[in-house]
Tab-separated table of C-alpha atoms and ligand atoms in Angstrom:
chain	number	residue	atom	x	y	z
A	613	MET	CA	27.436	148.118	-95.525
A	614	ASP	CA	29.505	144.934	-95.928
A	615	ALA	CA	32.682	145.073	-97.980
A	616	GLU	CA	31.039	143.140	-100.824
A	617	GLU	CA	28.242	145.658	-101.033
A	618	PHE	CA	30.544	148.468	-102.160
A	619	ASP	CA	30.707	149.178	-105.919
A	620	ILE	CA	34.273	150.378	-105.439
A	621	SER	CA	36.063	148.563	-102.647
A	622	LEU	CA	38.953	150.048	-100.748
A	623	MET	CA	41.465	147.699	-102.390
A	624	ARG	CA	41.497	144.750	-104.759
A	625	PRO	CA	44.753	142.989	-104.018
A	626	ARG	CA	46.019	140.851	-106.868
A	627	LEU	CA	48.676	138.309	-105.958
A	628	PRO	CA	50.322	135.820	-108.359
A	629	ASN	CA	47.850	133.182	-109.536
A	630	ALA	CA	48.256	129.431	-109.208
A	631	GLU	CA	49.770	129.099	-112.673
A	632	ALA	CA	52.484	131.649	-111.877
A	633	ILE	CA	53.406	129.856	-108.615
A	634	ALA	CA	53.132	126.276	-109.944
A	635	SER	CA	56.723	125.729	-111.136
A	636	TYR	CA	58.065	126.986	-107.770
A	637	LEU	CA	55.755	124.650	-105.880
A	638	SER	CA	57.036	121.737	-107.991
A	639	GLU	CA	60.549	122.711	-106.938
A	640	ILE	CA	59.500	122.342	-103.312
A	641	ASP	CA	58.102	118.863	-104.113
A	642	THR	CA	61.429	117.908	-105.662
A	643	ASN	CA	63.566	119.445	-102.917
A	644	GLN	CA	61.389	118.167	-100.074
A	645	TRP	CA	62.657	121.183	-98.140
A	646	TYR	CA	59.805	123.157	-96.631
A	647	SER	CA	61.268	125.795	-94.313
A	648	ASN	CA	64.521	126.724	-92.489
A	649	TYR	CA	66.215	128.688	-95.260
A	650	GLY	CA	65.546	126.310	-98.148
A	651	PRO	CA	66.717	126.867	-101.692
A	652	LEU	CA	63.735	129.052	-102.634
A	653	GLU	CA	64.166	131.294	-99.585
A	654	GLN	CA	67.909	131.628	-100.294
A	655	ARG	CA	67.280	132.521	-103.920
A	656	LEU	CA	64.543	134.984	-103.006
A	657	ARG	CA	66.931	136.709	-100.649
A	658	SER	CA	69.463	137.085	-103.403
A	659	ARG	CA	66.815	138.402	-105.817
A	660	PHE	CA	65.863	141.086	-103.294
A	661	ALA	CA	69.558	141.812	-102.703
A	662	ASP	CA	69.994	142.466	-106.457
A	663	MET	CA	66.897	144.645	-106.496
A	664	PHE	CA	68.376	146.923	-103.832
A	665	SER	CA	72.049	146.578	-104.901
A	666	LEU	CA	73.008	144.798	-101.696
A	667	GLY	CA	74.657	141.516	-100.868
A	668	SER	CA	72.498	138.578	-99.782
A	669	GLU	CA	73.943	138.930	-96.297
A	670	ASN	CA	72.323	142.375	-96.072
A	671	VAL	CA	68.823	140.920	-96.578
A	672	VAL	CA	66.700	139.020	-94.087
A	673	LEU	CA	63.301	137.575	-94.924
A	674	THR	CA	60.709	137.291	-92.164
A	675	ALA	CA	57.313	135.699	-91.671
A	676	ASN	CA	55.693	139.145	-91.654
A	677	GLY	CA	56.611	142.806	-91.327
A	678	THR	CA	55.568	143.242	-87.705
A	679	LEU	CA	57.895	140.454	-86.642
A	680	GLY	CA	60.707	142.073	-88.627
A	681	LEU	CA	60.104	145.345	-86.792
A	682	ALA	CA	59.939	143.655	-83.402
A	683	MET	CA	63.198	141.794	-84.047
A	684	ALA	CA	64.985	144.911	-85.262
A	685	LEU	CA	63.789	146.921	-82.250
A	686	ARG	CA	64.778	144.094	-79.894
A	687	GLU	CA	68.225	143.937	-81.440
A	688	ALA	CA	68.478	147.762	-81.094
A	689	ALA	CA	67.538	147.638	-77.408
A	690	ARG	CA	69.989	144.800	-76.650
A	691	GLY	CA	67.752	143.455	-73.918
A	692	LEU	CA	67.512	146.753	-72.056
A	693	GLN	CA	64.228	148.308	-71.079
A	694	GLY	CA	63.408	151.904	-72.009
A	695	LEU	CA	61.547	154.060	-74.442
A	696	CYS	CA	61.024	153.627	-78.163
A	697	VAL	CA	60.516	157.117	-79.564
A	698	MET	CA	58.074	156.824	-82.444
A	699	PRO	CA	55.283	158.623	-84.289
A	700	SER	CA	51.733	158.107	-83.134
A	701	PHE	CA	50.672	158.595	-86.754
A	702	THR	CA	51.399	155.094	-88.045
A	703	PHE	CA	49.666	151.739	-88.274
A	704	VAL	CA	49.216	150.008	-84.919
A	705	ALA	CA	51.708	147.288	-85.996
A	706	SER	CA	54.563	149.748	-85.339
A	707	ALA	CA	53.521	150.245	-81.699
A	708	HIS	CA	52.779	146.552	-81.215
A	709	ALA	CA	56.292	145.783	-82.449
A	710	ALA	CA	57.841	148.171	-79.928
A	711	VAL	CA	55.982	146.508	-77.077
A	712	ALA	CA	56.897	143.014	-78.364
A	713	ALA	CA	60.487	144.135	-78.336
A	714	GLY	CA	60.204	144.896	-74.596
A	715	LEU	CA	60.200	148.676	-75.158
A	716	THR	CA	57.763	151.351	-74.048
A	717	PRO	CA	56.377	153.461	-76.875
A	718	HIS	CA	56.754	157.219	-76.460
A	719	PHE	CA	54.690	158.926	-79.154
A	720	ILE	CA	55.898	162.160	-80.645
A	721	ASP	CA	54.450	164.402	-83.334
A	722	VAL	CA	55.042	164.185	-87.077
A	723	ASP	CA	55.851	166.966	-89.474
A	724	ILE	CA	52.860	168.534	-91.212
A	725	ASP	CA	54.536	168.513	-94.640
A	726	SER	CA	55.865	164.948	-94.687
A	727	TRP	CA	53.463	163.260	-92.219
A	728	GLY	CA	56.601	161.527	-90.861
A	729	LEU	CA	59.120	162.282	-88.049
A	730	ASP	CA	61.410	165.189	-88.667
A	731	ALA	CA	65.023	164.220	-87.949
A	732	ASP	CA	65.927	167.547	-86.309
A	733	TYR	CA	62.865	167.456	-84.135
A	734	VAL	CA	63.807	163.944	-82.996
A	735	ARG	CA	67.314	165.126	-82.192
A	736	GLN	CA	65.824	167.837	-79.935
A	737	GLN	CA	63.425	165.383	-78.327
A	738	LEU	CA	66.228	162.900	-77.577
A	739	ALA	CA	68.109	165.657	-75.768
A	740	SER	CA	65.171	166.560	-73.628
A	741	ILE	CA	63.487	163.251	-72.714
A	742	GLY	CA	64.570	162.314	-69.159
A	743	GLU	CA	64.229	158.533	-69.429
A	744	PRO	CA	66.571	156.233	-71.351
A	745	VAL	CA	65.639	155.962	-75.033
A	746	ARG	CA	66.714	152.627	-76.536
A	747	ALA	CA	65.448	153.118	-80.081
A	748	VAL	CA	63.839	155.494	-82.521
A	749	LEU	CA	61.292	154.044	-84.934
A	750	ALA	CA	60.959	156.281	-88.034
A	751	VAL	CA	58.046	155.474	-90.373
A	752	ALA	CA	57.841	156.179	-94.105
A	753	PRO	CA	54.225	157.402	-94.223
A	754	PHE	CA	52.251	155.157	-96.568
A	755	GLY	CA	55.510	154.205	-98.320
A	756	ALA	CA	56.432	157.785	-99.334
A	757	PRO	CA	60.162	158.311	-100.031
A	758	LEU	CA	62.158	158.702	-96.812
A	759	ASN	CA	65.719	159.991	-96.409
A	760	ILE	CA	67.162	156.977	-94.649
A	761	ALA	CA	70.665	158.422	-94.824
A	762	ALA	CA	69.505	161.279	-92.537
A	763	TRP	CA	68.389	158.671	-89.975
A	764	ASP	CA	71.812	156.936	-90.252
A	765	THR	CA	73.301	160.348	-89.286
A	766	ILE	CA	70.913	160.748	-86.316
A	767	GLU	CA	71.929	157.299	-85.108
A	768	LEU	CA	75.643	158.161	-85.407
A	769	GLU	CA	75.276	161.532	-83.727
A	770	THR	CA	73.045	160.508	-80.823
A	771	GLY	CA	74.093	156.897	-80.289
A	772	VAL	CA	70.405	155.879	-80.224
A	773	PRO	CA	69.706	153.080	-82.722
A	774	VAL	CA	67.148	153.833	-85.436
A	775	VAL	CA	64.844	151.330	-87.083
A	776	ILE	CA	62.908	152.299	-90.251
A	777	ASP	CA	59.344	151.121	-90.808
A	778	ALA	CA	58.873	151.348	-94.554
A	779	ALA	CA	56.063	148.790	-94.633
A	780	ALA	CA	54.625	150.098	-97.905
A	781	GLY	CA	57.970	151.350	-99.244
A	782	ILE	CA	59.123	148.517	-101.506
A	783	ASP	CA	59.355	150.997	-104.416
A	784	THR	CA	60.937	153.921	-102.575
A	785	VAL	CA	63.454	152.473	-100.119
A	786	ILE	CA	67.153	153.309	-100.443
A	787	PRO	CA	68.660	151.125	-97.731
A	788	GLY	CA	70.998	152.559	-95.151
A	789	GLN	CA	73.012	151.326	-92.152
A	790	CYS	CA	69.933	151.181	-89.909
A	791	PRO	CA	67.604	148.245	-90.610
A	792	THR	CA	64.636	149.048	-92.877
A	793	ILE	CA	61.573	146.780	-92.767
A	794	VAL	CA	59.294	146.401	-95.741
A	795	SER	CA	56.035	144.440	-95.500
A	796	LEU	CA	55.139	141.862	-98.159
A	797	HIS	CA	51.555	141.559	-96.888
A	798	ALA	CA	48.839	140.913	-99.471
A	799	THR	CA	47.744	144.538	-99.280
A	800	LYS	CA	51.201	145.959	-100.053
A	801	PRO	CA	52.394	146.821	-103.591
A	802	LEU	CA	54.456	143.619	-103.736
A	803	GLY	CA	52.368	141.191	-101.815
A	804	ILE	CA	53.059	137.504	-101.118
A	805	GLY	CA	50.312	136.915	-98.558
A	806	GLU	CA	52.355	137.339	-95.352
A	807	GLY	CA	56.013	138.210	-95.309
A	808	GLY	CA	58.581	140.817	-94.447
A	809	LEU	CA	61.921	142.041	-95.777
A	810	ILE	CA	64.713	143.562	-93.696
A	811	LEU	CA	67.367	145.542	-95.634
A	812	CYS	CA	70.471	146.639	-93.749
A	813	LYS	CA	73.821	147.784	-95.171
A	814	ASP	CA	75.492	147.010	-91.807
A	815	VAL	CA	76.419	143.362	-92.327
A	816	GLU	CA	76.964	142.682	-88.603
A	817	ARG	CA	73.539	144.002	-87.730
A	818	ALA	CA	71.890	142.119	-90.567
A	819	ARG	CA	73.610	138.924	-89.389
A	820	GLU	CA	72.294	139.468	-85.829
A	821	LEU	CA	68.796	139.867	-87.249
A	822	PHE	CA	69.207	136.705	-89.278
A	823	PHE	CA	70.081	134.765	-86.110
A	824	HIS	CA	67.116	136.379	-84.464
A	825	THR	CA	64.813	134.745	-87.059
A	826	ASN	CA	66.123	131.328	-86.024
A	827	PHE	CA	65.753	131.148	-82.237
A	828	GLY	CA	69.157	132.762	-81.658
A	829	PHE	CA	70.981	129.752	-83.166
A	830	ARG	CA	74.301	130.786	-84.695
A	831	GLY	CA	75.372	127.884	-86.811
A	832	ARG	CA	74.911	125.298	-84.085
A	833	ARG	CA	71.746	124.274	-82.315
A	834	SER	CA	72.223	126.344	-79.204
A	835	ALA	CA	70.306	129.519	-78.343
A	836	GLU	CA	73.253	131.909	-78.080
A	837	SER	CA	70.981	134.941	-78.032
A	838	ILE	CA	67.333	135.805	-77.699
A	839	GLY	CA	65.364	135.107	-80.868
A	840	PHE	CA	62.058	134.238	-82.431
A	841	ASN	CA	60.829	131.913	-85.106
A	842	GLY	CA	60.748	134.602	-87.774
A	843	LYS	CA	61.495	132.454	-90.796
A	844	LEU	CA	59.804	132.638	-94.172
A	845	SER	CA	58.615	129.202	-95.361
A	846	GLU	CA	59.474	127.767	-98.781
A	847	TYR	CA	55.754	128.072	-99.733
A	848	ALA	CA	55.782	131.812	-99.017
A	849	ALA	CA	59.087	132.100	-100.876
A	850	ALA	CA	57.455	130.382	-103.874
A	851	VAL	CA	54.801	133.126	-103.989
A	852	GLY	CA	57.609	135.679	-103.546
A	853	HIS	CA	59.393	134.432	-106.658
A	854	ALA	CA	56.204	134.586	-108.701
A	855	ALA	CA	55.518	138.062	-107.332
A	856	LEU	CA	59.005	139.221	-108.332
A	857	ASP	CA	58.591	137.656	-111.821
A	858	GLY	CA	55.515	139.877	-112.341
A	859	TRP	CA	56.807	142.905	-110.403
A	860	GLU	CA	57.793	145.176	-113.270
A	861	ARG	CA	54.354	144.805	-114.878
A	862	VAL	CA	52.469	145.189	-111.592
A	863	ARG	CA	54.605	148.190	-110.594
A	864	ARG	CA	54.044	149.903	-113.953
A	865	GLN	CA	50.309	149.351	-113.751
A	866	ASN	CA	50.243	150.635	-110.159
A	867	ILE	CA	52.232	153.762	-111.042
A	868	ASP	CA	50.106	154.434	-114.161
A	869	CYS	CA	46.978	154.239	-112.036
A	870	SER	CA	48.301	156.503	-109.278
A	871	VAL	CA	49.449	159.074	-111.833
A	872	LEU	CA	45.967	159.085	-113.391
A	873	TYR	CA	44.422	159.412	-109.946
A	874	THR	CA	46.750	162.219	-108.913
A	875	LYS	CA	45.887	164.145	-112.117
A	876	ALA	CA	42.170	163.602	-111.570
A	877	LEU	CA	42.305	164.988	-108.010
A	878	GLN	CA	44.986	167.587	-108.021
A	879	ASP	CA	42.707	170.478	-108.988
A	880	LEU	CA	39.887	169.483	-106.663
A	881	GLY	CA	39.548	172.462	-104.347
A	882	GLY	CA	39.471	171.807	-100.586
A	883	ILE	CA	41.674	168.713	-100.530
A	884	GLU	CA	45.400	168.052	-100.480
A	885	LEU	CA	47.106	164.890	-101.714
A	886	ALA	CA	49.334	162.877	-99.367
A	887	PRO	CA	53.016	163.874	-99.269
A	888	GLY	CA	54.988	162.156	-102.013
A	889	SER	CA	51.989	162.076	-104.390
A	890	ASP	CA	54.029	164.085	-106.904
A	891	THR	CA	56.590	161.193	-106.983
A	892	ALA	CA	55.725	158.208	-109.178
A	893	PHE	CA	56.015	155.139	-106.992
A	894	ALA	CA	53.977	151.986	-106.496
A	895	LYS	CA	51.553	152.503	-103.676
A	896	SER	CA	49.187	150.407	-101.643
A	897	THR	CA	46.922	153.248	-100.467
A	898	PHE	CA	45.845	156.654	-101.800
A	899	ASN	CA	45.363	159.237	-99.077
A	900	ILE	CA	44.091	162.763	-99.083
A	901	LEU	CA	43.753	165.578	-96.540
A	902	LEU	CA	40.240	166.935	-96.118
A	903	PRO	CA	39.298	170.281	-94.581
A	904	GLU	CA	38.955	170.226	-90.788
A	905	GLY	CA	35.884	168.604	-89.339
A	906	ASN	CA	34.890	166.616	-92.394
A	907	VAL	CA	36.423	163.167	-92.190
A	908	ASP	CA	33.715	161.227	-90.349
A	909	ASN	CA	31.015	162.785	-92.501
A	910	ALA	CA	33.023	162.068	-95.637
A	911	ILE	CA	33.310	158.370	-94.704
A	912	ALA	CA	29.502	158.132	-94.243
A	913	PHE	CA	28.890	160.103	-97.453
A	914	MET	CA	31.238	158.044	-99.650
A	915	ASN	CA	30.211	154.739	-98.176
A	916	ALA	CA	26.541	155.529	-98.751
A	917	ARG	CA	27.442	156.037	-102.436
A	918	GLY	CA	29.021	152.614	-102.707
A	919	ILE	CA	32.598	153.850	-102.361
A	920	GLU	CA	34.569	152.266	-99.545
A	921	VAL	CA	36.951	154.638	-97.771
A	922	ARG	CA	38.944	154.330	-94.531
A	923	GLN	CA	41.259	156.130	-92.163
A	924	TRP	CA	44.107	153.668	-92.443
A	925	TRP	CA	45.925	154.947	-89.379
A	926	SER	CA	42.724	155.897	-87.512
A	927	LYS	CA	43.261	158.892	-85.222
A	928	GLY	CA	46.839	157.950	-84.249
A	929	CYS	CA	48.144	155.082	-82.071
A	930	HIS	CA	47.946	157.219	-78.905
A	931	ARG	CA	44.139	157.069	-79.202
A	932	GLU	CA	43.943	153.274	-79.612
A	933	PRO	CA	42.804	151.599	-76.352
A	934	ALA	CA	45.892	149.351	-76.210
A	935	PHE	CA	48.289	152.327	-76.326
A	936	GLN	CA	46.515	155.060	-74.403
A	937	LYS	CA	48.591	154.363	-71.291
A	938	TYR	CA	51.881	155.242	-72.962
A	939	SER	CA	53.443	158.685	-72.757
A	940	SER	CA	53.482	161.179	-75.581
A	941	GLY	CA	54.775	164.623	-76.435
A	942	ASN	CA	52.805	167.358	-78.111
A	943	LEU	CA	50.656	165.733	-80.815
A	944	THR	CA	49.071	168.732	-82.514
A	945	VAL	CA	49.837	167.630	-86.064
A	946	THR	CA	48.886	163.997	-85.371
A	947	GLU	CA	45.531	165.145	-84.005
A	948	LYS	CA	44.973	167.202	-87.121
A	949	LEU	CA	45.856	164.302	-89.399
A	950	GLY	CA	43.466	162.126	-87.396
A	951	ARG	CA	40.716	164.644	-88.133
A	952	CYS	CA	41.572	165.092	-91.791
A	953	VAL	CA	43.328	162.174	-93.504
A	954	LEU	CA	41.164	159.859	-95.597
A	955	GLY	CA	42.203	156.776	-97.578
A	956	LEU	CA	40.380	156.487	-100.912
A	957	PRO	CA	39.982	153.236	-102.857
A	958	PHE	CA	43.212	152.239	-104.599
A	959	SER	CA	44.252	149.229	-106.647
A	960	ALA	CA	46.424	148.921	-109.696
A	961	ASP	CA	43.378	147.979	-111.818
A	962	LEU	CA	41.236	150.946	-110.753
A	963	THR	CA	39.635	152.232	-113.967
A	964	ALA	CA	39.446	155.830	-115.208
A	965	ARG	CA	35.671	155.597	-114.869
A	966	GLU	CA	35.969	154.551	-111.196
A	967	ILE	CA	38.424	157.374	-110.522
A	968	ALA	CA	36.013	159.836	-112.130
A	969	ARG	CA	33.213	158.541	-109.915
A	970	ILE	CA	35.350	158.881	-106.777
A	971	ARG	CA	36.249	162.432	-107.788
A	972	SER	CA	32.687	163.395	-108.500
A	973	SER	CA	31.422	161.992	-105.127
A	974	LEU	CA	34.212	163.866	-103.328
A	975	GLU	CA	33.261	167.027	-105.172
A	976	SER	CA	29.596	166.647	-104.159
A	977	PHE	CA	30.644	166.074	-100.576
A	978	LEU	CA	32.905	169.124	-100.505
A	979	SER	CA	30.279	171.355	-102.017
B	104	PLP	C1	53.266	151.317	-91.169
B	104	PLP	C2	53.131	149.818	-91.030
B	104	PLP	N1	53.984	149.166	-90.243
B	104	PLP	C3	53.950	147.835	-90.133
B	104	PLP	C4	53.005	147.076	-90.804
B	104	PLP	C5	52.964	145.615	-90.551
B	104	PLP	O1	53.320	144.813	-91.623
B	104	PLP	P1	52.775	143.285	-91.682
B	104	PLP	O2	51.323	143.358	-92.010
B	104	PLP	O3	53.601	142.683	-92.765
B	104	PLP	O4	53.050	142.659	-90.373
B	104	PLP	C6	52.096	147.709	-91.656
B	104	PLP	C7	51.137	146.894	-92.375
B	104	PLP	O5	50.151	147.304	-92.864
B	104	PLP	C8	52.170	149.109	-91.772
B	104	PLP	O6	51.313	149.788	-92.554
């Protein structure tokens, strides 16, 4: 079935329309400044800084989230080769970023209750892995709240830098000393098309990451350190401003919808809702845990009924052809999640009738 054949598609992203962006585009015409930290990019940085109670110097905007992750991991590794300890249960972008940073992913298991890395478990792993570990990449699973302060502590105690992948976490992140990367991709709660946001309370580190977005130039046109072109253009910043103008409304609508969804599914026997479902936050996906052995059948069953569903993080990165060669620890929980986690349709404008239809199809499948 093609995406357009589904009655209820997996997502219906809704970004700011042309009218909402128009005044910002006119500013670009007037400024004739199109990239390289123009006025719109600078103002967007300071709007995000206000949103997270940070200074503008603690915020770096990037062309996309994957690039933000790769730059933060590269900065963490300081040019050294070694392992990046990370969950296998994440989107492939996390592992691609580790490789792009010159690191070797080492996949470890997540916690069954949070679907994310457990800080104490990581501490134990760091003590027992024989090879040099240059970074830990902790992922906020599907944007669920993550205790970033606990990761700051791990970093302090072990001396291994931590980077946080909170791609879908725009509404849950409480920034810490270690860099946190949020994606502004069209499918994320606050989407601008392509874009990324790095939040870091450590000003020195944030500054390094800023230089990294600009070929390693530090004020003068000389590559003083390794870098990328990671900049956000003025056009993307224009969409960012319009997205922030509408954010409170979009956020409210998103939360109202997820609360309705959670209520509709919470008493459905045989399934569990994703961790964090009891917290009201703007989401980009809605995931459930099915009983063992059902996920592939559930996908076929729901799709045949016009409802598009997907395993967003497949069966874990360690099973993806590109990453099978990398080492891993025990992945019992990851394997289970790969057999049981299913992403249902989610968009802020999902109607109560659509939610009822999804519930009833799931109920028929489970019975
Ligand atoms: C966990 C995770 N990390 C990283 C990314 C990459 O973000 P971007 O698409 O902005 O590059 C995503 C995007 O879906 C993601 O879900």
